[in-house]
Amino acid sequence: MNLLDIIKNRRSIRKFEDKKIPEEVIDKLAEALIWAPSAGNLQSRKFYFVFNQEIKKELAKAALFQDFIAQAPLVIVGCTDNKIEKRYGERGKNLYSICDVAASIQNMLLLTHEQGLGTCWIGAFKEKEISKILNLPENLIPIALVSVGFPGEEPLAPPRVSKSEAIEIVE
Ligand SMILES: Cc1cc2nc3c(=O)[nH]c(=O)nc-3n(C[C@H](O)[C@H](O)[C@H](O)COP(=O)(O)O)c2cc1C
């Protein structure tokens, strides 16, 4: 698959096979996360890799009972790190660190698809509950969960807007 095929064929997967993710693939996911760009290269982000079944169930509950989350063998919790504020102030905290985490996650979603895994980016959850479940330090704010596992479904691609709708050419 070339990169554009990987980008276009990746789908959000909400059903997973009961199959372990090989260690070497997990290591590649971690590489994809840390090699994403970040503001000032401060890498003000942190990722929790959750394999524990009971904790995954709690995360699913905190994510408004999206039960498929607990079905995935791995749930990654992406957090911004407010330490960025020291260098970039409010803009660092409210924008850059969120972009940093999002860039990492998109890298990882594409890598997982290339590796034959499926993922779903989950944004709907109660932030404070996730912080409590993982006992996060105050500087870390969870902004995304990603369920990861071997896909148990092949969803059709939801439509996209046309290129002309999405893009304005400035010449
Ligand atoms: C910021 C963000 C939040 C999302 N939150 C959820 C969510 O809470 N639950 C869910 O099932 N999917 C969630 N999604 C997945 C989207 O529904 C999905 O990406 C979109 O419908 C397009 O489908 P595709 O990923 O298969 O191309 C989220 C995606 C993003 C980028």
Tab-separated table of C-alpha atoms and ligand atoms in Angstrom:
chain	number	residue	atom	x	y	z
A	1	MET	CA	0.000	0.000	0.000
A	2	ASN	CA	1.313	3.447	-0.780
A	3	LEU	CA	0.799	6.228	1.747
A	4	LEU	CA	-2.272	7.738	0.068
A	5	ASP	CA	-3.927	4.282	0.014
A	6	ILE	CA	-3.174	3.890	3.728
A	7	ILE	CA	-4.661	7.336	4.412
A	8	LYS	CA	-7.798	6.654	2.350
A	9	ASN	CA	-8.423	3.059	3.409
A	10	ARG	CA	-8.010	3.545	7.151
A	11	ARG	CA	-11.413	3.281	8.855
A	12	SER	CA	-12.623	3.737	12.388
A	13	ILE	CA	-13.015	0.230	13.785
A	14	ARG	CA	-15.463	-0.421	16.609
A	15	LYS	CA	-15.336	-4.215	16.711
A	16	PHE	CA	-12.188	-6.156	17.518
A	17	GLU	CA	-10.974	-9.749	17.350
A	18	ASP	CA	-9.909	-11.392	20.575
A	19	LYS	CA	-6.262	-11.522	19.486
A	20	LYS	CA	-3.111	-10.183	21.138
A	21	ILE	CA	-1.124	-7.433	19.418
A	22	PRO	CA	2.499	-8.599	18.879
A	23	GLU	CA	5.117	-6.816	21.029
A	24	GLU	CA	7.090	-5.602	18.008
A	25	VAL	CA	3.974	-3.908	16.608
A	26	ILE	CA	3.335	-2.172	19.932
A	27	ASP	CA	6.894	-0.905	19.792
A	28	LYS	CA	6.267	0.503	16.283
A	29	LEU	CA	3.146	2.284	17.553
A	30	ALA	CA	5.257	3.956	20.209
A	31	GLU	CA	7.762	5.052	17.547
A	32	ALA	CA	4.991	6.494	15.381
A	33	LEU	CA	3.759	8.484	18.381
A	34	ILE	CA	7.102	9.978	19.381
A	35	TRP	CA	8.286	10.845	15.860
A	36	ALA	CA	5.372	13.196	15.138
A	37	PRO	CA	6.168	16.904	14.901
A	38	SER	CA	5.589	19.094	17.940
A	39	ALA	CA	5.688	22.802	18.754
A	40	GLY	CA	9.283	23.830	19.466
A	41	ASN	CA	10.018	20.074	19.591
A	42	LEU	CA	8.907	20.251	23.235
A	43	GLN	CA	6.891	17.037	22.728
A	44	SER	CA	4.511	18.129	25.405
A	45	ARG	CA	2.439	14.977	25.330
A	46	LYS	CA	2.220	11.675	27.125
A	47	PHE	CA	0.553	8.401	26.183
A	48	TYR	CA	-0.778	5.719	28.482
A	49	PHE	CA	-0.950	2.203	26.999
A	50	VAL	CA	-3.718	0.384	28.864
A	51	PHE	CA	-3.894	-3.420	28.598
A	52	ASN	CA	-5.612	-4.095	31.941
A	53	GLN	CA	-9.150	-5.356	31.337
A	54	GLU	CA	-10.717	-3.795	34.431
A	55	ILE	CA	-9.186	-0.398	33.669
A	56	LYS	CA	-10.307	-0.609	30.025
A	57	LYS	CA	-13.858	-1.252	31.246
A	58	GLU	CA	-13.671	1.831	33.451
A	59	LEU	CA	-12.364	3.881	30.526
A	60	ALA	CA	-15.276	2.666	28.382
A	61	LYS	CA	-17.702	3.740	31.103
A	62	ALA	CA	-16.072	7.166	31.325
A	63	ALA	CA	-16.360	7.391	27.536
A	64	LEU	CA	-20.142	7.526	27.830
A	65	PHE	CA	-20.453	3.736	27.845
A	66	GLN	CA	-18.877	3.180	24.424
A	67	ASP	CA	-18.488	-0.493	25.244
A	68	PHE	CA	-16.405	-1.433	22.213
A	69	ILE	CA	-13.477	0.343	23.892
A	70	ALA	CA	-13.141	-2.425	26.484
A	71	GLN	CA	-13.191	-5.032	23.701
A	72	ALA	CA	-9.949	-3.734	22.190
A	73	PRO	CA	-6.767	-5.430	23.474
A	74	LEU	CA	-5.104	-2.018	23.834
A	75	VAL	CA	-6.476	1.421	24.666
A	76	ILE	CA	-4.130	4.362	24.289
A	77	VAL	CA	-4.878	7.526	26.249
A	78	GLY	CA	-3.264	10.641	24.759
A	79	CYS	CA	-2.621	13.544	27.128
A	80	THR	CA	-1.405	17.080	26.672
A	81	ASP	CA	1.275	18.256	29.095
A	82	ASN	CA	0.736	21.743	30.495
A	83	LYS	CA	4.487	22.190	30.979
A	84	ILE	CA	4.416	23.749	27.494
A	85	GLU	CA	2.874	26.863	29.072
A	86	LYS	CA	6.290	27.864	30.440
A	87	ARG	CA	7.572	28.423	26.901
A	88	TYR	CA	4.454	29.268	24.897
A	89	GLY	CA	1.901	30.575	27.419
A	90	GLU	CA	-1.838	30.194	26.830
A	91	ARG	CA	-1.418	29.424	23.125
A	92	GLY	CA	0.946	26.604	23.983
A	93	LYS	CA	-1.474	25.136	26.496
A	94	ASN	CA	-4.719	25.643	24.572
A	95	LEU	CA	-3.526	24.942	21.055
A	96	TYR	CA	0.013	23.650	20.487
A	97	SER	CA	-0.039	20.748	22.914
A	98	ILE	CA	-3.396	19.580	21.536
A	99	CYS	CA	-1.924	19.713	18.024
A	100	ASP	CA	1.123	17.786	19.300
A	101	VAL	CA	-1.025	14.945	20.629
A	102	ALA	CA	-3.251	14.943	17.520
A	103	ALA	CA	-0.222	14.715	15.194
A	104	SER	CA	1.087	11.738	17.176
A	105	ILE	CA	-2.256	10.001	17.098
A	106	GLN	CA	-2.740	10.438	13.365
A	107	ASN	CA	0.774	9.019	12.768
A	108	MET	CA	-0.151	6.054	14.921
A	109	LEU	CA	-3.528	5.482	13.225
A	110	LEU	CA	-1.838	5.249	9.843
A	111	LEU	CA	0.888	2.943	11.129
A	112	THR	CA	-1.650	0.617	12.741
A	113	HIS	CA	-3.577	0.398	9.488
A	114	GLU	CA	-0.384	-0.466	7.614
A	115	GLN	CA	0.256	-3.188	10.217
A	116	GLY	CA	-3.204	-4.738	9.670
A	117	LEU	CA	-4.640	-3.354	12.904
A	118	GLY	CA	-7.767	-1.272	13.391
A	119	THR	CA	-8.300	1.760	15.595
A	120	CYS	CA	-10.925	4.233	16.669
A	121	TRP	CA	-10.155	7.752	17.860
A	122	ILE	CA	-12.486	8.527	20.757
A	123	GLY	CA	-13.100	12.089	21.837
A	124	ALA	CA	-16.373	11.715	23.734
A	125	PHE	CA	-15.480	11.073	27.372
A	126	LYS	CA	-15.534	12.652	30.792
A	127	GLU	CA	-12.066	14.106	31.158
A	128	LYS	CA	-12.033	14.210	34.949
A	129	GLU	CA	-13.120	10.581	35.200
A	130	ILE	CA	-10.310	9.447	32.892
A	131	SER	CA	-7.794	11.457	34.962
A	132	LYS	CA	-9.060	9.766	38.091
A	133	ILE	CA	-8.992	6.251	36.641
A	134	LEU	CA	-5.376	6.653	35.527
A	135	ASN	CA	-4.365	8.766	38.504
A	136	LEU	CA	-2.916	11.371	36.158
A	137	PRO	CA	-0.692	14.126	37.556
A	138	GLU	CA	-2.234	17.616	37.360
A	139	ASN	CA	-0.099	18.718	34.393
A	140	LEU	CA	-1.518	15.971	32.141
A	141	ILE	CA	-4.932	16.413	30.491
A	142	PRO	CA	-6.427	13.466	28.598
A	143	ILE	CA	-7.672	14.631	25.194
A	144	ALA	CA	-8.081	11.425	23.196
A	145	LEU	CA	-8.552	7.702	23.645
A	146	VAL	CA	-7.673	5.284	20.872
A	147	SER	CA	-8.847	1.680	20.862
A	148	VAL	CA	-6.412	-0.610	19.032
A	149	GLY	CA	-6.776	-4.212	17.910
A	150	PHE	CA	-7.239	-6.585	15.009
A	151	PRO	CA	-10.383	-5.466	13.151
A	152	GLY	CA	-13.556	-7.518	13.549
A	153	GLU	CA	-15.446	-5.530	10.925
A	154	GLU	CA	-14.898	-3.865	7.543
A	155	PRO	CA	-16.929	-0.655	7.551
A	156	LEU	CA	-17.619	1.265	4.362
A	157	ALA	CA	-15.912	4.616	4.017
A	158	PRO	CA	-18.050	7.503	5.273
A	159	PRO	CA	-18.217	10.140	2.516
A	160	ARG	CA	-15.871	13.108	2.398
A	161	VAL	CA	-16.512	16.587	1.058
A	162	SER	CA	-15.190	17.320	-2.410
A	163	LYS	CA	-11.708	18.796	-2.793
A	164	SER	CA	-13.253	22.038	-4.066
A	165	GLU	CA	-15.412	22.309	-0.933
A	166	ALA	CA	-12.476	21.711	1.381
A	167	ILE	CA	-9.846	23.785	-0.367
A	168	GLU	CA	-9.626	27.389	-1.473
A	169	ILE	CA	-6.890	28.077	-3.960
A	170	VAL	CA	-5.074	31.344	-3.422
A	171	GLU	CA	-2.999	32.437	-6.419
B	1	LIG	C1	-11.578	14.211	17.492
B	1	LIG	C2	-12.339	12.951	17.155
B	1	LIG	C3	-13.255	12.431	18.071
B	1	LIG	C4	-13.941	11.246	17.792
B	1	LIG	N1	-14.732	10.707	18.769
B	1	LIG	C5	-15.332	9.517	18.529
B	1	LIG	C6	-16.057	8.884	19.584
B	1	LIG	O1	-16.134	9.363	20.714
B	1	LIG	N2	-16.637	7.691	19.306
B	1	LIG	C7	-16.546	7.078	18.083
B	1	LIG	O2	-17.086	5.984	17.912
B	1	LIG	N3	-15.840	7.665	17.060
B	1	LIG	C8	-15.231	8.856	17.263
B	1	LIG	N4	-14.469	9.427	16.266
B	1	LIG	C9	-14.322	8.742	14.956
B	1	LIG	C10	-15.144	9.447	13.864
B	1	LIG	O3	-16.506	9.160	14.067
B	1	LIG	C11	-14.667	8.951	12.471
B	1	LIG	O4	-13.311	9.274	12.291
B	1	LIG	C12	-15.477	9.580	11.329
B	1	LIG	O5	-16.819	9.170	11.373
B	1	LIG	C13	-14.910	9.216	9.948
B	1	LIG	O6	-14.850	7.811	9.788
B	1	LIG	P1	-13.463	7.077	9.440
B	1	LIG	O7	-12.528	7.311	10.600
B	1	LIG	O8	-13.795	5.623	9.269
B	1	LIG	O9	-12.927	7.675	8.173
B	1	LIG	C14	-13.761	10.592	16.529
B	1	LIG	C15	-12.838	11.125	15.614
B	1	LIG	C16	-12.124	12.263	15.921
B	1	LIG	C17	-11.081	12.781	14.949
